[in-house]
Structures are given as C-alpha cells and as structure tokens.
Short mmCIF file of C-alpha atoms and ligand atoms in Angstrom, two decimals:
data_model
loop_
_atom_site.label_atom_id
_atom_site.label_comp_id
_atom_site.label_asym_id
_atom_site.label_seq_id
_atom_site.Cartn_x
_atom_site.Cartn_y
_atom_site.Cartn_z
CA MET P 1 48.77 -39.60 -47.80
CA ILE P 2 49.09 -35.81 -47.99
CA LYS P 3 48.52 -33.96 -51.23
CA PHE P 4 48.96 -30.25 -51.69
CA ASP P 5 46.99 -29.33 -54.76
CA ASN P 6 47.79 -25.80 -55.89
CA VAL P 7 47.69 -24.56 -52.29
CA SER P 8 47.86 -20.82 -51.66
CA VAL P 9 47.53 -18.90 -48.42
CA SER P 10 47.35 -15.10 -48.27
CA PHE P 11 47.10 -12.83 -45.26
CA PRO P 12 46.27 -9.17 -45.03
CA ASP P 13 49.23 -7.48 -43.30
CA LYS P 14 49.00 -4.58 -40.85
CA LYS P 15 48.73 -2.02 -43.64
CA GLY P 16 45.99 -3.98 -45.35
CA GLN P 17 48.33 -5.24 -48.10
CA ILE P 18 48.01 -8.87 -49.08
CA VAL P 19 50.96 -11.11 -48.15
CA ASP P 20 51.15 -14.29 -50.21
CA ALA P 21 52.64 -16.62 -47.61
CA VAL P 22 52.18 -19.75 -49.75
CA LYS P 23 51.85 -19.63 -53.53
CA ASN P 24 50.46 -22.43 -55.72
CA VAL P 25 52.18 -25.30 -53.97
CA SER P 26 51.58 -28.78 -55.39
CA PHE P 27 53.27 -31.97 -54.25
CA GLU P 28 52.52 -35.21 -52.48
CA ILE P 29 53.90 -36.94 -49.42
CA GLY P 30 53.61 -40.71 -49.35
CA LYS P 31 52.42 -42.89 -46.49
CA GLY P 32 55.21 -43.72 -44.04
CA GLU P 33 57.65 -41.15 -45.46
CA ILE P 34 59.81 -38.84 -43.41
CA PHE P 35 59.56 -35.70 -45.47
CA GLY P 36 61.50 -32.48 -44.86
CA ILE P 37 60.57 -28.91 -45.72
CA VAL P 38 63.38 -26.38 -45.57
CA GLY P 39 63.67 -22.70 -46.41
CA ALA P 40 64.59 -19.33 -44.98
CA SER P 41 62.60 -17.61 -42.28
CA GLY P 42 59.31 -16.34 -43.68
CA ALA P 43 59.37 -18.76 -46.63
CA GLY P 44 55.92 -20.07 -45.72
CA LYS P 45 56.91 -23.44 -44.24
CA SER P 46 54.80 -23.26 -41.08
CA THR P 47 51.84 -21.82 -42.95
CA LEU P 48 51.92 -24.70 -45.44
CA LEU P 49 52.33 -27.29 -42.69
CA ARG P 50 49.43 -25.87 -40.72
CA THR P 51 47.08 -26.44 -43.65
CA VAL P 52 47.53 -30.18 -43.03
CA ASN P 53 45.60 -30.06 -39.76
CA GLN P 54 43.62 -26.99 -40.79
CA LEU P 55 45.09 -24.76 -38.12
CA GLN P 56 45.44 -22.71 -41.28
CA ARG P 57 42.76 -22.62 -43.98
CA THR P 58 43.91 -22.45 -47.57
CA THR P 59 42.80 -19.38 -49.50
CA GLY P 60 43.32 -21.20 -52.80
CA GLY P 61 43.67 -24.83 -53.83
CA ARG P 62 43.18 -27.85 -51.60
CA THR P 63 45.08 -29.85 -49.02
CA ILE P 64 44.02 -33.45 -49.26
CA VAL P 65 44.71 -35.90 -46.44
CA ASP P 66 44.05 -39.58 -46.96
CA GLY P 67 41.88 -38.82 -49.96
CA SER P 68 39.64 -36.21 -48.35
CA ASP P 69 39.68 -32.49 -49.06
CA ILE P 70 40.10 -31.33 -45.50
CA GLY P 71 39.14 -27.74 -46.27
CA ARG P 72 35.57 -28.99 -46.50
CA LEU P 73 35.55 -30.58 -43.06
CA SER P 74 34.05 -28.90 -40.04
CA GLY P 75 32.75 -29.74 -36.57
CA PRO P 76 33.20 -33.35 -35.47
CA GLU P 77 34.83 -34.40 -38.74
CA LEU P 78 37.51 -31.75 -38.39
CA ALA P 79 38.03 -32.66 -34.72
CA SER P 80 38.47 -36.29 -35.65
CA LEU P 81 40.96 -35.39 -38.39
CA ARG P 82 42.97 -33.36 -35.88
CA HIS P 83 43.16 -36.33 -33.51
CA SER P 84 44.65 -38.38 -36.31
CA ILE P 85 47.42 -35.80 -36.76
CA GLY P 86 49.97 -35.15 -34.02
CA MET P 87 52.10 -32.03 -33.89
CA ILE P 88 55.26 -31.01 -32.05
CA PHE P 89 56.77 -27.55 -31.77
CA GLN P 90 60.03 -25.76 -31.06
CA GLN P 91 58.66 -24.40 -27.77
CA PHE P 92 57.23 -27.78 -26.64
CA ASN P 93 53.92 -26.16 -25.50
CA LEU P 94 53.52 -28.33 -22.40
CA VAL P 95 51.02 -27.51 -19.67
CA SER P 96 53.19 -26.35 -16.78
CA THR P 97 50.64 -27.17 -14.06
CA LYS P 98 50.35 -30.80 -15.14
CA THR P 99 52.86 -33.56 -14.54
CA VAL P 100 54.55 -35.38 -17.40
CA ALA P 101 51.98 -38.20 -17.20
CA GLN P 102 49.10 -35.74 -16.97
CA ASN P 103 50.35 -33.83 -20.00
CA VAL P 104 50.29 -37.02 -22.05
CA ALA P 105 46.94 -38.12 -20.61
CA PHE P 106 45.46 -34.70 -21.42
CA ALA P 107 45.81 -35.29 -25.17
CA MET P 108 43.83 -38.50 -24.80
CA GLU P 109 41.16 -36.90 -22.60
CA ILE P 110 40.55 -34.23 -25.23
CA ALA P 111 40.13 -36.96 -27.83
CA GLY P 112 37.51 -38.58 -25.58
CA ARG P 113 39.43 -41.74 -24.73
CA SER P 114 38.20 -43.79 -21.77
CA ARG P 115 39.88 -43.65 -18.36
CA GLU P 116 40.95 -47.27 -18.59
CA LYS P 117 42.46 -46.75 -22.01
CA ILE P 118 44.37 -43.70 -20.77
CA LYS P 119 45.59 -45.52 -17.67
CA GLN P 120 46.90 -48.34 -19.77
CA ARG P 121 48.44 -46.27 -22.57
CA VAL P 122 50.22 -43.44 -20.72
CA PRO P 123 52.87 -45.72 -19.18
CA GLU P 124 53.44 -47.32 -22.58
CA LEU P 125 53.98 -43.93 -24.14
CA LEU P 126 56.37 -42.80 -21.42
CA GLU P 127 58.29 -46.01 -21.87
CA LEU P 128 58.48 -45.38 -25.61
CA VAL P 129 60.07 -41.96 -25.09
CA GLY P 130 62.24 -43.08 -22.17
CA LEU P 131 60.57 -41.01 -19.44
CA THR P 132 59.04 -43.69 -17.21
CA GLU P 133 61.06 -42.40 -14.25
CA ARG P 134 59.88 -38.84 -14.71
CA ALA P 135 56.14 -39.54 -14.94
CA GLU P 136 55.22 -37.59 -11.81
CA VAL P 137 57.43 -34.52 -12.23
CA TYR P 138 56.44 -31.14 -13.67
CA PRO P 139 57.80 -29.86 -16.98
CA ASN P 140 59.90 -27.08 -15.41
CA THR P 141 62.22 -29.71 -13.92
CA LEU P 142 62.95 -31.29 -17.30
CA SER P 143 65.71 -30.56 -19.81
CA GLY P 144 64.80 -29.37 -23.31
CA GLY P 145 65.27 -32.83 -24.77
CA GLN P 146 63.06 -34.38 -22.10
CA LYS P 147 60.38 -31.74 -22.69
CA GLN P 148 60.37 -32.56 -26.38
CA ARG P 149 60.04 -36.25 -25.52
CA VAL P 150 56.91 -35.41 -23.55
CA GLY P 151 55.76 -33.44 -26.59
CA ILE P 152 56.32 -36.50 -28.76
CA ALA P 153 54.54 -38.86 -26.34
CA ARG P 154 51.61 -36.46 -26.31
CA ALA P 155 51.61 -36.08 -30.09
CA VAL P 156 51.48 -39.82 -30.73
CA ALA P 157 49.12 -40.62 -27.82
CA ASN P 158 46.08 -41.04 -30.06
CA ASN P 159 47.86 -43.20 -32.65
CA PRO P 160 48.02 -40.52 -35.31
CA LYS P 161 48.64 -41.33 -38.96
CA ILE P 162 50.68 -38.19 -39.40
CA LEU P 163 53.14 -36.35 -37.18
CA LEU P 164 53.90 -32.72 -38.01
CA CYS P 165 57.12 -31.31 -36.58
CA ASP P 166 57.66 -27.55 -36.73
CA GLU P 167 61.30 -26.80 -35.84
CA ALA P 168 61.02 -29.52 -33.19
CA THR P 169 64.76 -29.69 -32.56
CA SER P 170 65.69 -26.05 -33.11
CA ALA P 171 65.89 -25.26 -29.40
CA LEU P 172 68.06 -28.30 -28.62
CA ASP P 173 71.82 -28.82 -28.62
CA PRO P 174 73.25 -31.10 -31.32
CA GLU P 175 73.50 -34.20 -29.14
CA THR P 176 69.95 -33.90 -27.84
CA THR P 177 68.81 -33.16 -31.39
CA ASN P 178 70.29 -36.49 -32.45
CA ASP P 179 68.49 -38.38 -29.68
CA VAL P 180 65.18 -36.80 -30.59
CA LEU P 181 65.72 -37.55 -34.30
CA GLN P 182 66.49 -41.18 -33.48
CA LEU P 183 63.26 -41.34 -31.51
CA LEU P 184 61.32 -39.89 -34.45
CA LYS P 185 62.91 -42.43 -36.75
CA GLU P 186 61.95 -45.25 -34.40
CA ILE P 187 58.36 -44.02 -34.20
CA ASN P 188 58.21 -43.80 -37.98
CA ARG P 189 59.47 -47.36 -38.35
CA LYS P 190 57.48 -48.96 -35.53
CA PHE P 191 54.11 -47.40 -36.24
CA GLY P 192 54.44 -46.40 -39.90
CA ILE P 193 53.56 -42.80 -39.03
CA THR P 194 54.13 -40.33 -41.84
CA ILE P 195 56.36 -37.54 -40.54
CA VAL P 196 56.53 -34.06 -42.03
CA LEU P 197 59.34 -32.07 -40.60
CA ILE P 198 60.09 -28.39 -41.02
CA THR P 199 63.52 -27.18 -40.16
CA HIS P 200 66.12 -24.60 -40.99
CA GLU P 201 68.82 -27.10 -39.94
CA LEU P 202 69.96 -28.97 -43.02
CA ASP P 203 71.68 -31.52 -40.81
CA VAL P 204 68.31 -32.66 -39.56
CA VAL P 205 67.12 -33.31 -43.09
CA LYS P 206 70.33 -35.14 -43.97
CA LYS P 207 69.93 -37.42 -41.00
CA ILE P 208 66.36 -38.57 -41.21
CA CYS P 209 64.46 -37.41 -44.27
CA GLN P 210 64.02 -39.38 -47.46
CA ARG P 211 62.72 -36.49 -49.54
CA VAL P 212 62.82 -32.76 -49.11
CA ALA P 213 61.06 -29.71 -50.51
CA VAL P 214 62.83 -26.37 -50.53
CA MET P 215 60.63 -23.30 -50.11
CA ASP P 216 61.48 -19.73 -51.01
CA LYS P 217 59.06 -16.81 -50.82
CA GLY P 218 56.01 -19.01 -50.56
CA GLU P 219 56.92 -21.33 -53.42
CA VAL P 220 58.43 -24.78 -53.60
CA VAL P 221 61.54 -24.19 -55.69
CA GLU P 222 62.99 -27.67 -55.52
CA ILE P 223 61.86 -31.10 -54.42
CA GLY P 224 63.36 -34.57 -54.55
CA GLU P 225 65.36 -37.26 -52.81
CA VAL P 226 67.53 -35.66 -50.12
CA PHE P 227 70.74 -37.04 -51.59
CA ASP P 228 69.97 -35.64 -55.03
CA VAL P 229 68.87 -32.23 -53.82
CA PHE P 230 71.86 -31.88 -51.51
CA THR P 231 74.47 -33.10 -53.93
CA LYS P 232 73.11 -31.53 -57.12
CA PRO P 233 71.12 -28.49 -56.08
CA GLN P 234 69.46 -26.92 -59.15
CA HIS P 235 67.87 -23.76 -57.89
CA GLU P 236 69.91 -20.70 -56.89
CA PHE P 237 68.22 -20.60 -53.53
CA THR P 238 69.09 -24.21 -52.75
CA LYS P 239 72.66 -23.64 -53.84
CA ALA P 240 72.89 -20.66 -51.52
CA LEU P 241 71.27 -22.61 -48.68
CA LEU P 242 73.73 -25.45 -49.12
CA SER P 243 76.77 -23.26 -49.58
CA HIS P 244 76.98 -22.89 -45.80
CA THR P 245 77.51 -26.62 -45.57
CA PHE P 246 79.65 -27.23 -48.60
CA ASP P 247 81.59 -24.08 -49.40
CA LEU P 248 84.51 -24.52 -47.16
CA ASP P 249 85.93 -21.20 -46.12
CA LEU P 250 89.29 -20.53 -47.68
CA PRO P 251 91.53 -17.52 -47.21
CA GLU P 252 91.52 -14.87 -49.94
CA ARG P 253 95.23 -15.35 -50.73
CA LEU P 254 94.42 -18.87 -51.95
CA THR P 255 91.35 -18.02 -53.98
CA SER P 256 92.72 -14.86 -55.62
CA ASP P 257 95.46 -16.47 -57.74
CA PRO P 258 93.90 -18.04 -60.86
CA SER P 259 97.26 -19.34 -62.07
CA LYS P 260 97.00 -22.00 -59.35
CA PRO P 261 93.59 -23.55 -59.84
CA LEU P 262 91.64 -24.41 -56.73
CA VAL P 263 89.68 -27.48 -57.52
CA LYS P 264 86.67 -28.79 -55.69
CA ILE P 265 86.34 -32.51 -56.21
CA ILE P 266 83.05 -34.03 -55.24
CA TYR P 267 82.53 -37.74 -54.93
CA ASN P 268 79.60 -39.79 -53.86
CA GLY P 269 81.21 -42.88 -52.53
CA ASP P 270 81.18 -44.79 -55.80
CA LYS P 271 84.67 -43.93 -56.88
CA ALA P 272 88.06 -44.48 -55.35
CA GLU P 273 88.93 -40.81 -55.19
CA ASP P 274 92.19 -41.17 -53.27
CA SER P 275 93.73 -43.07 -56.13
CA ILE P 276 92.34 -40.54 -58.59
CA VAL P 277 94.22 -37.73 -56.87
CA SER P 278 97.42 -39.75 -56.65
CA ASN P 279 97.04 -40.68 -60.32
CA VAL P 280 97.02 -37.00 -61.19
CA VAL P 281 100.34 -36.55 -59.45
CA LYS P 282 101.79 -39.67 -61.08
CA HIS P 283 100.66 -38.99 -64.62
CA TYR P 284 100.98 -35.24 -64.98
CA ALA P 285 103.68 -32.78 -64.05
CA VAL P 286 101.64 -31.08 -61.36
CA ASP P 287 101.82 -30.69 -57.61
CA VAL P 288 98.66 -31.22 -55.63
CA ASN P 289 98.15 -29.49 -52.29
CA ILE P 290 95.25 -30.80 -50.31
CA LEU P 291 93.59 -27.85 -48.57
CA HIS P 292 90.38 -29.18 -47.23
CA GLY P 293 88.44 -32.40 -47.07
CA LYS P 294 85.12 -33.43 -45.66
CA ILE P 295 82.79 -36.37 -45.85
CA GLU P 296 79.11 -35.90 -45.20
CA TYR P 297 76.64 -38.68 -44.76
CA ILE P 298 73.35 -37.89 -46.43
CA SER P 299 70.58 -40.41 -45.95
CA ASP P 300 73.40 -42.76 -44.90
CA LYS P 301 75.28 -42.40 -48.20
CA PRO P 302 78.77 -40.92 -48.15
CA PHE P 303 79.27 -37.66 -50.01
CA GLY P 304 82.75 -36.20 -50.00
CA ILE P 305 84.37 -32.93 -50.87
CA LEU P 306 88.03 -32.39 -51.37
CA ILE P 307 89.58 -29.03 -52.18
CA VAL P 308 93.00 -29.14 -53.76
CA GLN P 309 95.30 -26.61 -55.32
CA LEU P 310 97.01 -27.61 -58.56
CA ILE P 311 100.39 -26.14 -59.38
CA GLY P 312 102.12 -26.62 -62.72
CA ALA P 313 102.37 -25.46 -66.33
CA GLN P 314 99.10 -24.58 -68.05
CA GLU P 315 99.13 -27.56 -70.38
CA GLU P 316 99.63 -30.00 -67.51
CA LEU P 317 96.96 -28.26 -65.47
CA ASP P 318 94.49 -28.61 -68.34
CA LYS P 319 95.24 -32.31 -68.70
CA SER P 320 94.90 -32.90 -64.97
CA LEU P 321 91.56 -31.12 -64.87
CA ASP P 322 90.36 -33.11 -67.81
CA TYR P 323 91.31 -36.31 -66.05
CA LEU P 324 89.57 -35.25 -62.84
CA ARG P 325 86.41 -34.21 -64.67
CA LYS P 326 86.22 -37.60 -66.36
CA ASN P 327 86.91 -39.65 -63.27
CA THR P 328 85.04 -37.99 -60.43
CA TYR P 329 81.39 -37.38 -59.68
CA ARG P 330 82.02 -33.68 -60.20
CA THR P 331 85.05 -31.42 -60.47
CA GLU P 332 84.80 -27.63 -60.35
CA VAL P 333 87.45 -24.95 -60.49
CA ILE P 334 86.43 -22.44 -57.85
CA ASN P 335 88.81 -19.60 -58.65
CA GLU P 336 88.39 -19.59 -62.41
CA ARG P 337 89.65 -16.63 -64.44
CA ASN P 338 86.73 -14.53 -65.63
N1 ATP G 1 48.65 -15.14 -39.13
C1 ATP G 1 49.38 -14.40 -39.99
N2 ATP G 1 48.98 -13.14 -40.32
C2 ATP G 1 49.70 -12.41 -41.20
N3 ATP G 1 50.83 -12.82 -41.79
C3 ATP G 1 51.28 -14.04 -41.49
C4 ATP G 1 50.58 -14.90 -40.58
N4 ATP G 1 51.27 -16.07 -40.48
C5 ATP G 1 52.34 -15.96 -41.30
N5 ATP G 1 52.34 -14.74 -41.90
C6 ATP G 1 53.34 -14.29 -42.88
O1 ATP G 1 53.46 -15.28 -43.87
C7 ATP G 1 54.81 -15.46 -44.27
C8 ATP G 1 55.24 -16.90 -44.05
O2 ATP G 1 55.27 -17.18 -42.67
P1 ATP G 1 55.63 -18.61 -42.07
O3 ATP G 1 55.49 -18.51 -40.59
O4 ATP G 1 54.83 -19.65 -42.75
O5 ATP G 1 57.14 -18.76 -42.48
P2 ATP G 1 58.21 -19.86 -42.04
O6 ATP G 1 58.84 -20.36 -43.28
O7 ATP G 1 57.58 -20.85 -41.14
O8 ATP G 1 59.27 -18.98 -41.25
P3 ATP G 1 60.12 -19.35 -39.91
O9 ATP G 1 61.27 -20.18 -40.38
O10 ATP G 1 60.57 -18.01 -39.44
O11 ATP G 1 59.22 -20.06 -38.96
C9 ATP G 1 55.60 -14.45 -43.47
O12 ATP G 1 55.77 -13.30 -44.25
C10 ATP G 1 54.72 -14.17 -42.28
O13 ATP G 1 54.96 -12.88 -41.79
MG1 MG G 2 57.85 -21.38 -39.13
#
C-alpha cells in the first residue's frame, strides 16, 4: 500500500547547513494496517509522513503509494492522490467560520463532489463520528475530542484509502484519547482504510497499532510487531523510550544493595507466574519481597512485570535465579554487582 524506498529528506537550515531530517528509510505498510511511527521530537516522523501525500517532496529515494511513485505526479494526478489520502492533526485545523457540517462539506467541495452527494454524505459522516446533534454549531463551541471527530469526518469524507494521523490525540486527555482511538479502529475495520499514526505516546501505539517503526535522528532504528518491539526492544533508543513505561521507579536504598538482588520478572501471559514465585519460596531458602507489579496490555496481549527482592544466602539466591530464568519469559537482576 505504502512503500518507502530509500527515502531521504534534507532541508537547508537558517545558517545554510543541510539538515538530514529523514535518512534512507525503507519499509512497507500493508493495506488495512494500523501502523505506528514513534520517536523523539525532531526524529523526522512528520517529515516522513508528509511524503505520503507529497506535502513534502523526497530529496532522495521514492515514496510509492498503491504501486505508483508519487514523486512523479503533478497537477490533476497529484490532486487526485491527495483526495485519496485523509489527514488529521494535533491542532485539528478546522475552519472557524464554518459550522461542523460545513467543515465536513468543504472537504468534499474541494474534491469536486456534487451538491447532492455532499448533502447525502455529510449527515452519514456526522453520524459515524457521533456529532449529528452538533451539525450546525461552530468549532469554538466544541471540546477537543469533538473537534478531532470533525477532523476525522472531514478526513474520511472522500472515502480515502489512507488516513494519516500526526499526533492526532496529543492535545486530548486520556479518556478522550481512548474514544478517538476507538473511532479510528472502527473506521479501519469498517472501511479497510490503512492508518498511519505518528505519536510520542506509546500508549496509543499499544492500544491500536499492529506494527510500529521507531525513528531516531531521521532513521528507522527498529520496526516490527508492536508486542515484539515493546517486549523485546533491541535498539538502545527503543529501550530508552520504553524505560519510561517499564522501569518502575524504585528508591535508591533498594537498588544500592547488591547483596539483596532486585529481580525484574517479565512474563507474557503464557506462564503461570504466580506459582513460579511461590515455588521459589517453597523450594529454596529465600525470602521474596514483592515490590512492584504491573500488567500492560499490548495489542490485547497481557505483558506483566513483577519486581521482587530476594533475600538469602548466595548459593540459594543463585539457585532461585536459575529457576526463574528457566521458567519465565525473562528474568533480569537490576542491581547487579559490577
Ligand atoms: N520545512 C523545514 N525546514 C527546515 N527544517 C525542517 C523543516 N521541517 C522539518 N525540519 C527539521 O527536520 C527535522 C525533523 O523534523 P520533523 O518535524 O519531521 O520531526 P518530528 O519527528 O515530527 O518531531 P515532533 O515530534 O517534534 O513533531 C527537525 O530537525 C526539523 O527541525
Ligand atoms: Mg512531528
């Protein structure tokens, strides 16, 4: 559906130096996928995304949409491509002097749809996003979540094949974010629209994306199924990005004593971890203090972390750790002696 083939984008900065915003990016996004792109600010996410509808031209390589090299399109062909790609933004970008219904209709007018078609479709779209009652109001009377719903109705008005979302939920509170994500999921399922979603909120990716690419300094440093990337991050940058979610904050007094190992046990729902911990206590002469526990759901699969402190003689500690390493998805000692 979308193929980035060695895509690079460079800009001259204010001092005339070249900034490589995107460097040699190659990967593909399949039809009907919900694909996430994450990375720190300035990583090049928006620049890469904007090559998909040619709001940004590539300076090297090609972005291919539905088999055509869109860098070669111009005039009516480019306009028609843009109508087949919807986009939503963090700041909603609604027209403040138009009502909700007029904002949605506007997208169809620009695409040259007939009056009858617009008249018929706008109510359907407002129904889809749950704003039938607000059709005649102006955007300034809407909440953030409602504004983004208008943005979504507008973005899908012309039946696009692709929906690009650039930080679409970043200005919303968590509950509203959830509602908007559910709506995106529904749109993906109902109409088979391919969704590419940029975000700095890993929670968003965990909730709705199937695959994710991690960008750092213009490059894709990691890509894969969300569950795999989030549970077994390979690249240093991804590990650092995920540490906010998974490194549970513990006081220094606990982490500074290597004679009492602090053990992070990670399980992915396949193993009965409770019994594994109680087995350790039963079989070895150690005490286990549970310090922290958390279960995350990533792409609807449970992924748990348990942090325990083991107290006992060295030999018993070694045996317990051995047992844990063999019987859990992953076991790490986080305050290891150097
Ligand atoms: N039009 C432009 N002219 C010059 N430099 C630009 C332009 N657009 C982006 N850049 C630079 O390219 C790099 C990548 O920017 P980009 O907006 O793609 O990052 P991002 O990952 O979307 O960041 P954020 O999370 O902050 O939105 C940055 O260094 C940015 O300053
Ligand atoms: Mg951006």
